[in-house]
mmCIF file of C-alpha atoms in Angstrom:
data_model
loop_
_atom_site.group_PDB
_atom_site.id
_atom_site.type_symbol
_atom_site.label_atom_id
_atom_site.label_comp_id
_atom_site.label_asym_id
_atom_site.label_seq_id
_atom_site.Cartn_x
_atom_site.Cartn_y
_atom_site.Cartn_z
ATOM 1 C CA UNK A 655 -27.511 20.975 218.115
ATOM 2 C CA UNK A 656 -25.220 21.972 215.646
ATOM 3 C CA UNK A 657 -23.242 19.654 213.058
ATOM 4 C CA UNK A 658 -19.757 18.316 214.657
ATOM 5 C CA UNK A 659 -16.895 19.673 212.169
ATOM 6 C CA UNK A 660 -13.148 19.172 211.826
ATOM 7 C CA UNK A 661 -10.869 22.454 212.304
ATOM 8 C CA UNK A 662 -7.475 22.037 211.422
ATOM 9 C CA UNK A 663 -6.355 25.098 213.448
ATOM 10 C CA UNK A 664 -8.184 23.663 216.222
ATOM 11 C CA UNK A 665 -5.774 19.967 215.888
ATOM 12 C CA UNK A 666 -2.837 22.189 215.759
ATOM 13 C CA UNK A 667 -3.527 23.977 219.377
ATOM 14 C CA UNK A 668 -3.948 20.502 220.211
ATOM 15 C CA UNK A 669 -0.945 19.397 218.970
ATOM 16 C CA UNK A 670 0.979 22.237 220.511
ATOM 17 C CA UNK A 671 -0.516 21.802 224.074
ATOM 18 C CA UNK A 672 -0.500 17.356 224.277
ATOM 19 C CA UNK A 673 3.758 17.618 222.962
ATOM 20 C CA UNK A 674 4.223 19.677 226.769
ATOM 21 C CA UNK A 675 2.571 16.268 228.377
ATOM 22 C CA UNK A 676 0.962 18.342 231.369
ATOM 23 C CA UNK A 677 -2.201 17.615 233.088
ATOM 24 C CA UNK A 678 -4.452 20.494 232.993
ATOM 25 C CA UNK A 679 -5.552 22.971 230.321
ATOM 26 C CA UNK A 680 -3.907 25.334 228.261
ATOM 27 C CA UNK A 681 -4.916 27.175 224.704
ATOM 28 C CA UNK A 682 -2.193 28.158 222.615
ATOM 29 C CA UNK A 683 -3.595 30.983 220.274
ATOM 30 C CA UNK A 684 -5.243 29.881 217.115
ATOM 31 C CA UNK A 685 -2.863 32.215 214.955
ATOM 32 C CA UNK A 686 -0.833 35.159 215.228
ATOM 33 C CA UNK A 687 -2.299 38.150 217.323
ATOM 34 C CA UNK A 688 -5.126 35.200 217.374
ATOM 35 C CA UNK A 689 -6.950 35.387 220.796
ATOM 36 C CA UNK A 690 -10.221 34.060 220.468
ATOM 37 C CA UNK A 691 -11.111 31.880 222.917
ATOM 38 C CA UNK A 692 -12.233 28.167 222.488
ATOM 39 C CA UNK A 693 -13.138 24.883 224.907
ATOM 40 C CA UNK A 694 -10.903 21.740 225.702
ATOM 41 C CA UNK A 695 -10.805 18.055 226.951
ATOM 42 C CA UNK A 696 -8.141 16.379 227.779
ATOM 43 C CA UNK A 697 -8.304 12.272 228.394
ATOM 44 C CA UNK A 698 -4.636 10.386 229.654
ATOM 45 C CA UNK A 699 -3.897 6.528 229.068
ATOM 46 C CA UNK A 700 -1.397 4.441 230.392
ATOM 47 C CA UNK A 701 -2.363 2.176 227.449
ATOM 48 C CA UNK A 702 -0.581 4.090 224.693
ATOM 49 C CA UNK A 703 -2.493 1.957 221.656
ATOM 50 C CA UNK A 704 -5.600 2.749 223.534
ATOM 51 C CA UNK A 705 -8.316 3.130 220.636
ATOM 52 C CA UNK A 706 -9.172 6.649 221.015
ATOM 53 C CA UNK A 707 -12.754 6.365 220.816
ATOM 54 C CA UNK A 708 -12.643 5.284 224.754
ATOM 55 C CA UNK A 709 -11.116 8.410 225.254
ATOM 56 C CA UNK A 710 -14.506 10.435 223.984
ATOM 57 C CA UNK A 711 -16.489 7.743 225.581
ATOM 58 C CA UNK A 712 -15.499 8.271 228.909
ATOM 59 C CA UNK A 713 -16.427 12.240 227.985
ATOM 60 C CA UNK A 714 -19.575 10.968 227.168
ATOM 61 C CA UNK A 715 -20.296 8.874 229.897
ATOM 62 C CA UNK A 716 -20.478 11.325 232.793
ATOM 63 C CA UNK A 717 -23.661 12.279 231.847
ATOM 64 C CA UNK A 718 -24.981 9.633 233.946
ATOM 65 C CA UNK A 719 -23.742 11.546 236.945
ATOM 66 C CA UNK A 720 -25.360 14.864 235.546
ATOM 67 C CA UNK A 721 -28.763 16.137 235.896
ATOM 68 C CA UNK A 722 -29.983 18.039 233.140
ATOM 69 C CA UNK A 723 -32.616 19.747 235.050
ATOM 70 C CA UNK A 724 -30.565 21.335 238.113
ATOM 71 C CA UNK A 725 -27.622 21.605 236.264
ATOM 72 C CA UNK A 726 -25.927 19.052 239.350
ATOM 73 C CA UNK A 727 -23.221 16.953 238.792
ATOM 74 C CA UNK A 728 -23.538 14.083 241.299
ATOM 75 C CA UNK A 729 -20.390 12.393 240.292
ATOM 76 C CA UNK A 730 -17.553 14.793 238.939
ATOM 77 C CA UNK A 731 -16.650 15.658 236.659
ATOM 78 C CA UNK A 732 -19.356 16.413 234.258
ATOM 79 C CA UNK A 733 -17.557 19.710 231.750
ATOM 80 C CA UNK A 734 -15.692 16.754 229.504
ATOM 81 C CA UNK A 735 -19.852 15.155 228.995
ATOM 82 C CA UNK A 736 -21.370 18.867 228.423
ATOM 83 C CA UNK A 737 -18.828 19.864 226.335
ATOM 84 C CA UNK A 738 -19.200 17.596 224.225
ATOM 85 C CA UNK A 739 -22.926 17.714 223.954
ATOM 86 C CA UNK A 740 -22.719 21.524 223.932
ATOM 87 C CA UNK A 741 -25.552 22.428 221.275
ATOM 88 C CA UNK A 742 -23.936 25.573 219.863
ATOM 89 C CA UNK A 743 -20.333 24.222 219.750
ATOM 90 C CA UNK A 744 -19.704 22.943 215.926
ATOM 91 C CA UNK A 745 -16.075 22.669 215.357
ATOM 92 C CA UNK A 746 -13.524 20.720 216.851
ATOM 93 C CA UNK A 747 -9.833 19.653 216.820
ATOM 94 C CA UNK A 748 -7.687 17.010 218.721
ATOM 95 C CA UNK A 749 -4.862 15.312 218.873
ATOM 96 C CA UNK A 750 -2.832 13.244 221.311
ATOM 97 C CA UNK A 751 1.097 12.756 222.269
ATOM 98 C CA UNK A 752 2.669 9.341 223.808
ATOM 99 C CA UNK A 753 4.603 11.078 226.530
ATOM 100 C CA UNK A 754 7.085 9.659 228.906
ATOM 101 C CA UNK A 755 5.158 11.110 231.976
ATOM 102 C CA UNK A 756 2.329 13.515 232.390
ATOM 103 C CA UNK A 757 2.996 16.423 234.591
ATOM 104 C CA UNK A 758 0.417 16.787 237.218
ATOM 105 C CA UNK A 759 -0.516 12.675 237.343
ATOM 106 C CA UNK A 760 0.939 10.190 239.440
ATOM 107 C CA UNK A 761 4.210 8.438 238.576
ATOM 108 C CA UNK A 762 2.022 5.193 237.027
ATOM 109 C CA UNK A 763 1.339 7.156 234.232
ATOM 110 C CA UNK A 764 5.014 7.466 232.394
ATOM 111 C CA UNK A 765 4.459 6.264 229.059
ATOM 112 C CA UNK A 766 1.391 7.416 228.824
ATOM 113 C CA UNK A 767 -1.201 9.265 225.775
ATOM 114 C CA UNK A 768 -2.414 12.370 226.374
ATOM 115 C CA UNK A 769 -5.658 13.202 224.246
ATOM 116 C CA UNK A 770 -6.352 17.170 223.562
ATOM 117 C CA UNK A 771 -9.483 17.699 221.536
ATOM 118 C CA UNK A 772 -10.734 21.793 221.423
ATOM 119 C CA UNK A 773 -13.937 23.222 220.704
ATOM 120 C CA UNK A 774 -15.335 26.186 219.088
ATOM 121 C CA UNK A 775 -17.749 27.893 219.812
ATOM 122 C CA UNK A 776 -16.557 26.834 223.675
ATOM 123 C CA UNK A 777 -19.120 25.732 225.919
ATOM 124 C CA UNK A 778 -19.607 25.207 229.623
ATOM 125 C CA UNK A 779 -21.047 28.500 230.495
ATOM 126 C CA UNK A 780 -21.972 28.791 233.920
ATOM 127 C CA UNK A 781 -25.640 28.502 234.620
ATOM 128 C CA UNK A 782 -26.400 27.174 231.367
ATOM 129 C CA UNK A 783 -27.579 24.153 230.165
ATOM 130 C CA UNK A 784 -25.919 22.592 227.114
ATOM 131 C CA UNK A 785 -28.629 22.019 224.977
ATOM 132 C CA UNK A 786 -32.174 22.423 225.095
ATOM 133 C CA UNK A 787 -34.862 19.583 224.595
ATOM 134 C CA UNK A 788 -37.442 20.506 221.687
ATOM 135 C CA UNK A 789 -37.359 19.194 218.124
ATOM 136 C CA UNK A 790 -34.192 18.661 216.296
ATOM 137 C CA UNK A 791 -33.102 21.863 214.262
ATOM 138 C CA UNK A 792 -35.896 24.062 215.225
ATOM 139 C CA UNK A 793 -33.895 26.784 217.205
ATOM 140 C CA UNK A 794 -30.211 26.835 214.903
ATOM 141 C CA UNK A 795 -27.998 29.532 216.034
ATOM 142 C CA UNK A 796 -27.863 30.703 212.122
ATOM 143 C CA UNK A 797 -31.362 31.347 212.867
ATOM 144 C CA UNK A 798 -32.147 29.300 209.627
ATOM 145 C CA UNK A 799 -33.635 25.239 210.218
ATOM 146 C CA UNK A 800 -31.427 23.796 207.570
ATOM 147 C CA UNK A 801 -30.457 19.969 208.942
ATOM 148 C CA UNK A 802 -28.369 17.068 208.349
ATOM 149 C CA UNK A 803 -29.491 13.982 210.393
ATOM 150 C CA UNK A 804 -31.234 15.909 213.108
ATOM 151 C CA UNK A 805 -28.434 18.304 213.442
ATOM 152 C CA UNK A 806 -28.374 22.413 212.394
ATOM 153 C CA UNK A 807 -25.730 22.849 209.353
ATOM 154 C CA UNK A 808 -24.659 26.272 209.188
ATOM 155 C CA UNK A 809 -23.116 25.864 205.475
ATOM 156 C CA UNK A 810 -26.525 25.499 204.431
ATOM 157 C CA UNK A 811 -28.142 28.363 202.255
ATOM 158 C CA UNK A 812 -30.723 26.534 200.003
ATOM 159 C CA UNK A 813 -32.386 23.214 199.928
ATOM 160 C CA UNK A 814 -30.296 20.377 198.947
ATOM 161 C CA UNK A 815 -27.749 17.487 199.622
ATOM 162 C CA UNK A 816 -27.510 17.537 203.756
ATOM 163 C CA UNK A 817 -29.214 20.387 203.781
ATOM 164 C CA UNK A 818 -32.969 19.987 204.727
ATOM 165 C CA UNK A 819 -35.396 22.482 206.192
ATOM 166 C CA UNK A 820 -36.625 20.980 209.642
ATOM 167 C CA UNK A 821 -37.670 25.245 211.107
ATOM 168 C CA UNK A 822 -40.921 25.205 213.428
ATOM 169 C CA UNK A 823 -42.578 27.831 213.205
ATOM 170 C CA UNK A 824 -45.160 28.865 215.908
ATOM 171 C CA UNK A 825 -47.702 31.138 216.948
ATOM 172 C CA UNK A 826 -49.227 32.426 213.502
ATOM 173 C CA UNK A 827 -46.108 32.668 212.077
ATOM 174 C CA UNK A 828 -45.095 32.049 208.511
ATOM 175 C CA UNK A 829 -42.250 29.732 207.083
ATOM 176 C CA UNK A 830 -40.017 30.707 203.626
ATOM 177 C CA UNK A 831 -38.640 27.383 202.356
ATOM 178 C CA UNK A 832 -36.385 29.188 200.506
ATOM 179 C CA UNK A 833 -34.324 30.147 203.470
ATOM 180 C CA UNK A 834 -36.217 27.803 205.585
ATOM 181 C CA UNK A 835 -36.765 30.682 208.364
ATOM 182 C CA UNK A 836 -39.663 31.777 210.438
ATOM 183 C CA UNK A 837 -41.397 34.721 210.301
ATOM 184 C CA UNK A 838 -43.104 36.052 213.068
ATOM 185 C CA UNK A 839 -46.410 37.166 214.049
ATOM 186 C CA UNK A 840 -47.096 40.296 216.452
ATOM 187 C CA UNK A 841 -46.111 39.701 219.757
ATOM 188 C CA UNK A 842 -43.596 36.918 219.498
ATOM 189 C CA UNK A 843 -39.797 36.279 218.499
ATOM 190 C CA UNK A 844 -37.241 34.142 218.319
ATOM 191 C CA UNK A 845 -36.020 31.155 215.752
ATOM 192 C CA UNK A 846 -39.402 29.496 216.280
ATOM 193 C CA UNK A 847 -41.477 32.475 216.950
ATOM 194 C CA UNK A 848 -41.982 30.468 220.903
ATOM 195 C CA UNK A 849 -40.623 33.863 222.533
ATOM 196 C CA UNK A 850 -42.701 36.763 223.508
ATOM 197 C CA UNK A 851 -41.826 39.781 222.371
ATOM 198 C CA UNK A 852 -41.205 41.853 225.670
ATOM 199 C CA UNK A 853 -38.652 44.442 227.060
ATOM 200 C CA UNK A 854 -36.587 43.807 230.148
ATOM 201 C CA UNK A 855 -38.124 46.811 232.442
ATOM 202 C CA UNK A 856 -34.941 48.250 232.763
ATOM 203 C CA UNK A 857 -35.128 49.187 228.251
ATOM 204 C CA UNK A 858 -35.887 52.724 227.365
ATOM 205 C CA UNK A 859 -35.408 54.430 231.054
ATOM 206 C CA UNK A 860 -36.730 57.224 231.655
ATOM 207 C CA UNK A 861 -34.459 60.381 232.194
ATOM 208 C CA UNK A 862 -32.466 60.460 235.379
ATOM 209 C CA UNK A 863 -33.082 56.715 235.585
ATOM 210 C CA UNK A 864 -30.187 53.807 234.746
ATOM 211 C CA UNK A 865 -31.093 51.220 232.050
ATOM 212 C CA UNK A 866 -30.550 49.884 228.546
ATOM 213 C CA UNK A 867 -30.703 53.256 225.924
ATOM 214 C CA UNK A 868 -31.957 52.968 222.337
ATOM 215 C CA UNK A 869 -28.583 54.233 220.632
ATOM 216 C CA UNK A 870 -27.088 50.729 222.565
ATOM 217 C CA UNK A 871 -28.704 48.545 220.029
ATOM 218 C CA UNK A 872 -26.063 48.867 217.361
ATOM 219 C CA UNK A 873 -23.428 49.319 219.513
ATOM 220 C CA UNK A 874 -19.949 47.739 219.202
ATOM 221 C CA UNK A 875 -19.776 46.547 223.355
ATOM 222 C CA UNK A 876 -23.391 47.013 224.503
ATOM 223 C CA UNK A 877 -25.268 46.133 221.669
ATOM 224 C CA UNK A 878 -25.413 41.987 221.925
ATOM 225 C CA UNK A 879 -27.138 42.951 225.402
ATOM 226 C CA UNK A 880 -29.537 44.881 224.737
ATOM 227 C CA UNK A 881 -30.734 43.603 221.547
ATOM 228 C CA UNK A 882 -30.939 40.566 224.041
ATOM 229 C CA UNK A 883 -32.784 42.060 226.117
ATOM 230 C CA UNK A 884 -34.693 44.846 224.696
ATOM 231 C CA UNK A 885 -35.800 43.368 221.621
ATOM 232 C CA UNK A 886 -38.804 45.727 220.856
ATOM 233 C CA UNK A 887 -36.879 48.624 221.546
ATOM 234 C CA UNK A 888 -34.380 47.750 219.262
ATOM 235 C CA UNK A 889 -37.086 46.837 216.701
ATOM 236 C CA UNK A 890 -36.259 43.421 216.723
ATOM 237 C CA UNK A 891 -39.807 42.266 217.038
ATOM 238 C CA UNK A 892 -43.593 43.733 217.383
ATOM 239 C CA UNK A 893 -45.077 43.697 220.470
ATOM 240 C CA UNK A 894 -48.298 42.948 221.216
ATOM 241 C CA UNK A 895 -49.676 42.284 224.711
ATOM 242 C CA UNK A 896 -52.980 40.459 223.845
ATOM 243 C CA UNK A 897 -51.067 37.907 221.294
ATOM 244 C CA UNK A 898 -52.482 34.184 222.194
ATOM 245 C CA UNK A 899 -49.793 31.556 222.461
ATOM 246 C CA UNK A 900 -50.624 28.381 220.451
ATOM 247 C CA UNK A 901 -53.357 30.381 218.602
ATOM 248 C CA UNK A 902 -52.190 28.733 215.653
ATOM 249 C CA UNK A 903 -50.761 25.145 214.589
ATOM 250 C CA UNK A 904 -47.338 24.973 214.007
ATOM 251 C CA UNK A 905 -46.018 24.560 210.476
ATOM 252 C CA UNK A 906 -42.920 22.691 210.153
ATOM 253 C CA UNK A 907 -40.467 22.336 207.309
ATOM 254 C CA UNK A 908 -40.610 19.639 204.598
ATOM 255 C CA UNK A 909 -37.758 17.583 206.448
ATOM 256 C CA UNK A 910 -38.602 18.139 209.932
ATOM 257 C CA UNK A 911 -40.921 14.998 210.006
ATOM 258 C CA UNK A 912 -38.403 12.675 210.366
ATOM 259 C CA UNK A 913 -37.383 14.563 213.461
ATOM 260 C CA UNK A 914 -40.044 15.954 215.325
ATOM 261 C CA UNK A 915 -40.706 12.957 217.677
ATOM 262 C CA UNK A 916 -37.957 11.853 218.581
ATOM 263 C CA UNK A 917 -35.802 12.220 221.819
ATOM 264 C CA UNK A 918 -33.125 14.977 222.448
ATOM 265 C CA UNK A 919 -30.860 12.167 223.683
ATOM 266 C CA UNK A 920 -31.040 10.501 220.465
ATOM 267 C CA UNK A 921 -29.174 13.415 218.954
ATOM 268 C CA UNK A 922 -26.318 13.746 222.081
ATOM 269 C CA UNK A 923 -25.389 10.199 220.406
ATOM 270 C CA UNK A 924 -25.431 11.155 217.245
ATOM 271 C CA UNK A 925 -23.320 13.772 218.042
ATOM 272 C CA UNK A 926 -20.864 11.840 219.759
ATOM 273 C CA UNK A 927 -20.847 9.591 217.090
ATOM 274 C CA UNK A 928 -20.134 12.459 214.651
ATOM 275 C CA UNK A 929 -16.902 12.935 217.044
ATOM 276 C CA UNK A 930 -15.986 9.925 217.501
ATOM 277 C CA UNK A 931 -15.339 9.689 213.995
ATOM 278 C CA UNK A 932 -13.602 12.713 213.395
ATOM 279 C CA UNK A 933 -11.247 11.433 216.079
ATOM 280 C CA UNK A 934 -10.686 8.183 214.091
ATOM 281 C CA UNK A 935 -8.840 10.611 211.639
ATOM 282 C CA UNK A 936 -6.387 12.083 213.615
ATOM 283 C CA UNK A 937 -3.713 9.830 212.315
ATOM 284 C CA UNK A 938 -4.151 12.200 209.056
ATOM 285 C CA UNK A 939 -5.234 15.493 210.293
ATOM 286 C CA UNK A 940 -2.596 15.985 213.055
ATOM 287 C CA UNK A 941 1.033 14.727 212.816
ATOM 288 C CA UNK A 942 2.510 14.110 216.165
#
């Protein structure tokens, strides 16, 4: 998971979309000609000096209606709980607006707070689960295991205050504690070296035939794809057929001992601790 941080361009969306009090989602562009897109929870009161933790707590608290494992939601909704858990999703902004009435709720909620907190990267991808269980910082998006209290911090770029390599590194390979990143042995890939290194049969097709080309791997459109998915073609990796998994122990970073054993729902608290906190600031961040 990465480390929970406060965007102020984030709060401002926020602030723009709780002022028009109306119950469902909107996102007002980051900046001029700004489209990018982000994720959002909303959370209404009729309590208007409601502490606004509650607000994230109830978020928090439908993930004892969702199963991790079939990605069902028993009791719904579950996107506020996933969202907020959502591993790659590291900034966020909120704020909240005491309306006179909330468009799209029943008349019992005039004078009422509405709660806006976005997210970015956004999560809630169809199909996908919002974090995967393993040790804390071993698979960072950055690709790097630099960690702050069990969580990936992308400022990171040496060793140092909040900034601790926790990497795993598997299969034979080899870990530089300079940049605290994995290097991988023949036949595997990924953050922790835990991925094979195979094509999807559709890389490299032969002529006449439809699949992923080798000029795609730099391209501007196609080339997340099939560097995705055609990682030896794109020279990404080695590949080597007879590689043994678990051939070799693992060697871990100097700070990932304080991490490796325990739970992945530990760190969903932590998180929502992180945010809970940020949210006690919004007096100061975001003006209403």
């Amino acid at each position: 998971m990465e480390l929970m941080t406060w965007n102020d361009t984030l709060a401002a969306a926020a602030k723009v979309w709780a002022s028009k009090c109306e119950w469902n989602h909107s996102f007002p562009p980051l900046g001029p000609q700004d489209n990018t897109p982000y994720g959002q929870n909303l959370y209404s009161s009729t309590n208007i000096n409601t502490d606004l933790v509650h607000g994230v707590q109830a978020w928090y608290d439908e993930k004892y209606g969702y199963d991790y494992d079939t990605l069902v939601c028993s009791i719904k909704p579950c996107g506020h709980y996933t969202q907020v858990v959502w591993a790659t999703s590291r900034q966020v902004g909120c704020a909240y607006y005491n309306c006179k009435g909330i468009e799209g709720l029943s008349s019992a909620y005039s004078d009422s707070l509405l709660l806006v907190c976005n997210y970015l990267p956004f999560g809630n991808i169809n199909g996908t689960k919002p974090f995967k269980k393993g040790a804390a910082c071993s698979k960072c998006a950055s690709g790097a295991g630099w960690c702050k209290n069990g969580l990936c911090n992308s400022a990171c770029s040496t060793a140092g205050k909040d900034c601790s390599c926790a990497a795993h590194c598997y299969n034979c390979a080899k870990l530089d504690n300079s940049t605290c990143r994995c290097s991988c042995d023949k036949g595997w890939r990924g953050t922790d070296c835990s991925v094979r290194c195979e094509d999807h049969k559709n890389c490299n097709p032969k002529p006449n035939e439809r699949g992923y080309l080798p000029g795609w791997c730099n391209h501007r459109t196609q080339g997340s794809s099939t560097r995705r998915l055609c990682p030896a073609m794109c020279k990404l990796c080695t590949p080597d057929p007879d590689a043994v998994a678990d051939k070799c122990e693992p060697i871990r970073g100097p700070g990932a001992y304080a991490y490796s054993t325990a739970s992945a729902t530990f760190f969903m608290i932590q998180q929502l601790m992180v945010v809970m906190m940020i949210i006690l600031s919004i007096n100061n961040n975001a003006a209403l």
